[in-house]
Every structure is written in structure tokens, then in C-alpha cells.
Amino acid sequence: MKYYSKLLIFLLLTLQVLNAQQSVTSARVEFVFVSKDVDGTIEGFQSSSKIIPEELTSSVFEGSVAISTLKTGNFLRDWHLKSSKYFDEETYPTITFKSTEVTSNENGLEVIGTITIKGISKSITWYFQKEGKTLRGTSTLFSSDFNINIKKGRQENKVEINLILELG
């Protein structure tokens, strides 16, 4: 009887751990501006995300990154990108995201939500794969959709984004 009680307690604790809500402890955003072959990062991450593996529809991906942390490996380019002509860091110091739908698919998670850059909000879809305690997400946007016109044509303003989330 004692053995079965211990086994039952162990199984219940295991289920609680598996079903436990997870939060994002840190994140890194990597991007590639495709037409100029320029890559970089944005950090300064803040999040109130809640990921519930067994109840994904109740999960929320929400956070922001600070424009002041934008780095492309070229100090003058970074300074110029933060200016009012492009990201306008003084007026819009953060980029924000909040999910509206979280679902699973055969490859991982699909997270649909709203990204806001320079006060302009657009729908975006992230595709995440889990690697241990890390979620790696990919998405694409066009900087010109947010009045950040590096090049003239929309297709020439394509930005591929990787979002690496550490779960705790």
C-alpha cells in the first residue's frame, strides 16, 4: 500500500510539472534585412508571456524589445536607424507584440498576434519549434509597412526575424 501511495504522489507531481505554466525568462531577436544583406539584433526584452503546454489556447505571448539596443555591427548605421527618419527611438522606444491565437501543428507552435512598430500595428504569424527549454520562432515582415522605408519597393524592405525565447 505504501508503494502505491508513493507511486501515485510521484505521478501527480510529474503531471503538475508537465502541465506547469511556463514563462519567458529572456529573449533575443535576430534579423536580416534581406535586400541589403544586413543582419543584427535587438534586445532589452520585457515579457508577461504565459505558456501552458497542455492548454495552448490559454497561452499568451506578450512582450517588447527596446529600439535603443538595435545593433547591426556598424555604429553609424545603428545611430541612423534609431533616428526619426527610421525607427524614431525618441517617440517610439519599443517594439511590442501580443498574441491573439496560439495553436500547435506538426512542426511546433503557430502564434498569431499583433506587432506594433512606430505606433503602427499589423498582424504577424510566428512559427516556433521547441528545443529543450528554448523556443525558436521565425517570421517575416516588411519594414515599409511600418513607415521604415530603407528601399523604395515593398519587397525590397523584407526583414526575416528569428525570436529565441528561453523558458523558465
Coordinates of N, CA, C and O in Angstrom, one line a residue, residues 17-121:
V17 N 4.3 19.1 -13.2 CA 5.4 19.6 -13.9 C 5.2 19.7 -15.4 O 5.5 20.7 -16.0
L18 N 4.6 18.7 -16.0 CA 4.4 18.6 -17.4 C 3.4 19.7 -17.8 O 3.4 20.3 -18.9
N19 N 2.4 19.9 -16.9 CA 1.3 20.8 -17.3 C 1.6 22.2 -16.7 O 0.8 23.1 -16.9
A20 N 2.7 22.4 -16.1 CA 3.0 23.7 -15.5 C 3.1 24.8 -16.5 O 3.6 24.7 -17.6
Q21 N 2.6 25.9 -16.1 CA 2.7 27.1 -16.9 C 4.2 27.5 -17.0 O 4.9 27.5 -16.0
Q22 N 4.6 28.0 -18.1 CA 6.0 28.4 -18.3 C 6.0 29.9 -18.7 O 5.0 30.4 -19.3
S23 N 7.0 30.6 -18.2 CA 7.1 32.0 -18.6 C 8.4 32.2 -19.4 O 9.3 31.3 -19.3
V24 N 8.5 33.2 -20.1 CA 9.7 33.6 -20.9 C 10.7 34.3 -19.9 O 10.3 35.4 -19.4
T25 N 11.9 33.8 -19.8 CA 12.8 34.4 -18.9 C 13.8 35.4 -19.6 O 14.3 36.3 -19.0
S26 N 14.0 35.1 -20.9 CA 14.9 36.0 -21.7 C 14.6 35.8 -23.1 O 14.0 34.7 -23.5
A27 N 15.0 36.7 -23.9 CA 14.7 36.6 -25.4 C 15.8 37.3 -26.1 O 16.5 38.2 -25.6
R28 N 16.0 36.9 -27.4 CA 16.9 37.5 -28.3 C 16.2 37.6 -29.6 O 15.6 36.6 -30.1
V29 N 16.3 38.7 -30.2 CA 15.7 38.9 -31.6 C 16.9 39.1 -32.5 O 17.7 40.0 -32.3
E30 N 16.9 38.3 -33.6 CA 17.9 38.4 -34.6 C 17.1 38.7 -35.9 O 16.1 38.2 -36.1
F31 N 17.7 39.6 -36.8 CA 17.0 39.9 -38.0 C 18.0 40.0 -39.2 O 19.2 40.2 -39.0
V32 N 17.4 39.8 -40.4 CA 18.2 40.0 -41.6 C 17.4 40.9 -42.5 O 16.2 40.6 -42.8
F33 N 17.9 42.0 -42.9 CA 17.3 42.9 -43.9 C 17.8 42.3 -45.2 O 18.9 42.5 -45.6
V34 N 16.9 41.6 -45.9 CA 17.3 40.7 -47.0 C 18.0 41.4 -48.2 O 19.1 41.0 -48.6
S35 N 17.4 42.5 -48.7 CA 17.9 43.1 -49.9 C 19.3 43.8 -49.7 O 20.0 44.0 -50.6
K36 N 19.6 44.2 -48.5 CA 20.9 44.8 -48.2 C 21.9 43.8 -47.5 O 23.0 44.2 -47.2
D37 N 21.4 42.6 -47.3 CA 22.2 41.6 -46.6 C 22.8 42.1 -45.3 O 24.0 42.0 -45.1
V38 N 22.0 42.8 -44.5 CA 22.4 43.4 -43.2 C 21.7 42.6 -42.1 O 20.5 42.4 -42.2
D39 N 22.5 42.1 -41.2 CA 21.9 41.4 -40.1 C 22.1 42.1 -38.8 O 23.0 43.0 -38.7
G40 N 21.4 41.8 -37.8 CA 21.5 42.5 -36.5 C 20.7 41.8 -35.4 O 20.1 40.8 -35.6
T41 N 20.7 42.5 -34.2 CA 19.9 42.0 -33.1 C 19.2 43.2 -32.4 O 19.6 44.4 -32.6
I42 N 18.2 42.9 -31.6 CA 17.5 43.8 -30.8 C 17.3 43.1 -29.5 O 16.8 42.0 -29.4
E43 N 17.6 43.8 -28.3 CA 17.4 43.2 -27.0 C 16.6 44.0 -26.1 O 15.6 44.6 -26.6
G44 N 16.9 44.1 -24.9 CA 16.1 44.9 -23.9 C 14.7 44.4 -23.8 O 13.7 45.1 -23.7
F45 N 14.6 43.0 -23.6 CA 13.4 42.3 -23.6 C 12.6 42.4 -22.3 O 13.2 42.3 -21.3
Q46 N 11.3 42.6 -22.4 CA 10.4 42.6 -21.3 C 9.2 41.7 -21.7 O 8.8 41.8 -22.8
S47 N 8.7 40.8 -20.8 CA 7.7 39.9 -21.2 C 6.7 39.6 -20.0 O 7.1 39.6 -18.9
S48 N 5.5 39.4 -20.4 CA 4.5 38.9 -19.5 C 3.8 37.6 -20.1 O 2.7 37.4 -19.8
S49 N 4.6 36.9 -20.9 CA 4.1 35.7 -21.5 C 3.8 34.6 -20.6 O 4.5 34.5 -19.5
K50 N 2.8 33.8 -20.9 CA 2.4 32.6 -20.1 C 2.2 31.5 -21.1 O 1.2 31.6 -21.9
I51 N 2.9 30.4 -21.0 CA 2.8 29.3 -22.0 C 2.4 28.1 -21.2 O 3.0 27.7 -20.3
I52 N 1.2 27.6 -21.6 CA 0.6 26.4 -20.9 C 0.6 25.3 -21.9 O -0.3 25.2 -22.8
P53 N 1.6 24.4 -21.9 CA 1.7 23.3 -22.9 C 0.4 22.5 -23.1 O 0.1 22.2 -24.2
E54 N -0.3 22.2 -22.1 CA -1.5 21.3 -22.2 C -2.7 22.1 -22.5 O -3.8 21.5 -22.7
E55 N -2.6 23.4 -22.5 CA -3.8 24.3 -22.8 C -3.4 25.5 -23.6 O -3.5 26.6 -23.2
L56 N -2.9 25.2 -24.8 CA -2.3 26.3 -25.6 C -3.2 27.4 -25.9 O -2.7 28.6 -26.0
T57 N -4.5 27.2 -26.0 CA -5.4 28.3 -26.3 C -5.5 29.3 -25.2 O -5.9 30.4 -25.4
S58 N -5.0 28.9 -24.0 CA -5.0 29.9 -22.9 C -3.6 30.5 -22.8 O -3.4 31.4 -21.9
S59 N -2.7 30.1 -23.6 CA -1.3 30.7 -23.6 C -1.4 32.1 -24.2 O -2.2 32.5 -25.0
V60 N -0.4 33.0 -23.7 CA -0.3 34.3 -24.2 C 1.2 34.6 -24.4 O 2.0 34.4 -23.5
F61 N 1.5 35.0 -25.6 CA 2.9 35.5 -25.9 C 2.8 37.0 -26.0 O 2.0 37.6 -26.8
E62 N 3.5 37.7 -25.1 CA 3.4 39.2 -25.0 C 4.7 39.7 -24.5 O 5.3 39.2 -23.6
G63 N 5.2 40.7 -25.2 CA 6.5 41.3 -24.8 C 6.9 42.5 -25.7 O 6.2 42.9 -26.6
S64 N 8.0 43.0 -25.3 CA 8.6 44.2 -26.0 C 10.1 44.1 -26.0 O 10.7 43.4 -25.2
V65 N 10.7 44.8 -27.0 CA 12.1 45.0 -27.1 C 12.4 46.5 -27.3 O 11.6 47.2 -27.7
A66 N 13.6 46.9 -26.8 CA 14.0 48.3 -26.8 C 14.7 48.7 -28.1 O 15.7 48.0 -28.4
I67 N 14.3 49.7 -28.8 CA 15.0 50.2 -30.0 C 16.4 50.6 -29.7 O 17.3 50.4 -30.5
S68 N 16.6 51.1 -28.5 CA 18.0 51.6 -28.1 C 19.0 50.4 -28.2 O 20.2 50.7 -28.3
T69 N 18.6 49.2 -28.2 CA 19.5 48.1 -28.2 C 19.8 47.5 -29.6 O 20.5 46.6 -29.8
L70 N 19.2 48.2 -30.6 CA 19.4 47.7 -32.0 C 20.9 47.8 -32.4 O 21.5 48.8 -32.2
K71 N 21.4 46.7 -32.9 CA 22.8 46.6 -33.3 C 22.9 45.9 -34.6 O 22.4 44.8 -34.8
T72 N 23.7 46.4 -35.6 CA 23.9 45.8 -36.8 C 25.4 45.6 -37.1 O 25.8 45.1 -38.2
G73 N 26.2 46.0 -36.1 CA 27.7 45.8 -36.3 C 28.3 47.1 -36.9 O 29.5 47.1 -37.2
N74 N 27.5 48.1 -37.1 CA 28.0 49.4 -37.7 C 27.4 50.5 -36.9 O 26.2 50.8 -37.0
F75 N 28.2 51.2 -36.1 CA 27.7 52.2 -35.1 C 27.0 53.3 -35.9 O 25.9 53.7 -35.4
L76 N 27.5 53.8 -37.0 CA 26.8 54.9 -37.7 C 25.5 54.5 -38.3 O 24.5 55.2 -38.2
R77 N 25.4 53.3 -38.8 CA 24.1 52.8 -39.3 C 23.1 52.6 -38.2 O 22.0 53.0 -38.4
D78 N 23.6 52.1 -37.1 CA 22.7 51.9 -35.9 C 22.1 53.2 -35.5 O 20.9 53.4 -35.2
W79 N 23.0 54.2 -35.3 CA 22.5 55.6 -34.9 C 21.5 56.1 -35.9 O 20.5 56.7 -35.5
H80 N 21.8 55.9 -37.2 CA 20.9 56.4 -38.3 C 19.5 55.7 -38.2 O 18.5 56.3 -38.3
L81 N 19.5 54.4 -38.0 CA 18.3 53.6 -37.9 C 17.4 54.0 -36.7 O 16.2 54.0 -36.8
K82 N 18.1 54.5 -35.7 CA 17.3 54.9 -34.5 C 16.8 56.3 -34.6 O 15.9 56.7 -33.8
S83 N 17.2 57.0 -35.6 CA 16.8 58.4 -35.8 C 15.3 58.5 -36.2 O 14.7 57.5 -36.5
S84 N 14.8 59.7 -36.2 CA 13.4 60.0 -36.5 C 13.0 59.5 -38.0 O 11.9 59.3 -38.3
K85 N 14.0 59.5 -38.9 CA 13.7 59.1 -40.2 C 13.3 57.6 -40.3 O 12.5 57.2 -41.2
Y86 N 13.8 56.8 -39.4 CA 13.5 55.3 -39.5 C 12.7 54.9 -38.3 O 11.5 55.0 -38.2
F87 N 13.3 54.4 -37.2 CA 12.6 53.8 -36.1 C 12.1 54.9 -35.1 O 11.2 54.6 -34.3
D88 N 12.7 56.1 -35.1 CA 12.3 57.2 -34.3 C 12.2 56.7 -32.8 O 11.2 56.8 -32.1
E89 N 13.4 56.4 -32.3 CA 13.6 55.8 -30.9 C 13.0 56.8 -29.9 O 12.4 56.3 -28.9
E90 N 13.2 58.1 -30.0 CA 12.7 59.0 -29.0 C 11.2 59.0 -28.9 O 10.6 59.0 -27.7
T91 N 10.4 58.9 -30.0 CA 9.0 58.8 -29.9 C 8.4 57.4 -29.7 O 7.4 57.3 -29.0
Y92 N 9.1 56.4 -30.3 CA 8.7 55.0 -30.2 C 9.8 54.2 -29.7 O 10.5 53.5 -30.5
P93 N 10.0 54.1 -28.4 CA 11.2 53.5 -27.8 C 11.2 51.9 -27.8 O 12.2 51.3 -27.6
T94 N 10.0 51.3 -28.1 CA 9.9 49.9 -28.1 C 9.1 49.3 -29.3 O 8.3 50.1 -29.9
I95 N 9.4 48.1 -29.5 CA 8.6 47.3 -30.5 C 7.8 46.3 -29.6 O 8.4 45.7 -28.7
T96 N 6.5 46.2 -29.8 CA 5.7 45.3 -28.9 C 5.0 44.2 -29.7 O 4.8 44.4 -30.9
F97 N 4.7 43.1 -29.0 CA 3.9 42.0 -29.7 C 3.0 41.5 -28.6 O 3.3 41.3 -27.5
K98 N 1.8 41.1 -29.1 CA 0.8 40.4 -28.2 C 0.1 39.4 -29.1 O -0.5 39.7 -30.1
S99 N 0.1 38.1 -28.6 CA -0.6 37.1 -29.4 C -2.1 37.2 -29.3 O -2.7 37.7 -28.3
T100 N -2.8 36.7 -30.3 CA -4.3 36.6 -30.3 C -4.7 35.2 -30.5 O -5.8 34.9 -30.2
E101 N -3.8 34.3 -30.9 CA -4.1 32.9 -31.1 C -2.8 32.1 -31.0 O -1.8 32.4 -31.6
V102 N -2.8 31.0 -30.2 CA -1.7 30.1 -30.1 C -2.2 28.7 -30.4 O -3.2 28.2 -29.8
T103 N -1.6 28.0 -31.4 CA -2.0 26.6 -31.8 C -0.8 25.8 -32.0 O 0.3 26.3 -32.2
S104 N -1.0 24.5 -32.0 CA 0.1 23.6 -32.3 C -0.1 23.0 -33.7 O -1.2 22.9 -34.2
N105 N 1.0 22.7 -34.4 CA 0.9 22.0 -35.6 C 2.0 20.9 -35.6 O 2.7 20.7 -34.6
E106 N 2.2 20.2 -36.7 CA 3.1 19.1 -36.7 C 4.6 19.5 -36.5 O 5.4 18.7 -36.1
N107 N 4.9 20.8 -36.7 CA 6.3 21.3 -36.6 C 6.5 22.0 -35.3 O 7.6 22.4 -35.0
G108 N 5.5 22.3 -34.5 CA 5.7 23.1 -33.3 C 4.5 23.9 -33.0 O 3.3 23.5 -33.0
L109 N 4.7 25.2 -32.7 CA 3.6 26.2 -32.4 C 3.5 27.2 -33.5 O 4.5 27.6 -34.1
E110 N 2.2 27.6 -33.7 CA 2.0 28.8 -34.5 C 1.3 29.8 -33.7 O 0.3 29.6 -33.0
V111 N 1.9 31.0 -33.7 CA 1.5 32.1 -32.8 C 1.1 33.3 -33.7 O 2.0 33.8 -34.4
I112 N -0.2 33.7 -33.7 CA -0.6 34.8 -34.5 C -0.9 35.9 -33.5 O -1.4 35.7 -32.4
G113 N -0.5 37.1 -33.9 CA -0.7 38.3 -33.0 C -0.5 39.6 -33.7 O -0.4 39.7 -34.9
T114 N -0.3 40.6 -32.9 CA -0.2 42.0 -33.4 C 1.2 42.5 -32.9 O 1.5 42.5 -31.8
I115 N 1.9 43.0 -33.9 CA 3.2 43.6 -33.7 C 3.0 45.1 -33.9 O 2.3 45.5 -34.8
T116 N 3.6 45.9 -33.0 CA 3.5 47.4 -33.2 C 4.9 48.0 -33.2 O 5.7 47.8 -32.3
I117 N 5.1 48.7 -34.3 CA 6.4 49.3 -34.6 C 6.1 50.8 -35.0 O 5.2 51.0 -35.9
K118 N 6.7 51.7 -34.4 CA 6.4 53.2 -34.7 C 5.0 53.5 -34.6 O 4.4 54.3 -35.4
G119 N 4.2 52.9 -33.6 CA 2.8 53.2 -33.4 C 1.9 52.6 -34.5 O 0.7 52.8 -34.4
I120 N 2.4 51.8 -35.4 CA 1.6 51.1 -36.4 C 1.5 49.6 -36.0 O 2.6 49.0 -35.8
S121 N 0.3 49.1 -36.0 CA 0.1 47.7 -35.6 C -0.3 46.9 -36.8 O -1.2 47.3 -37.6

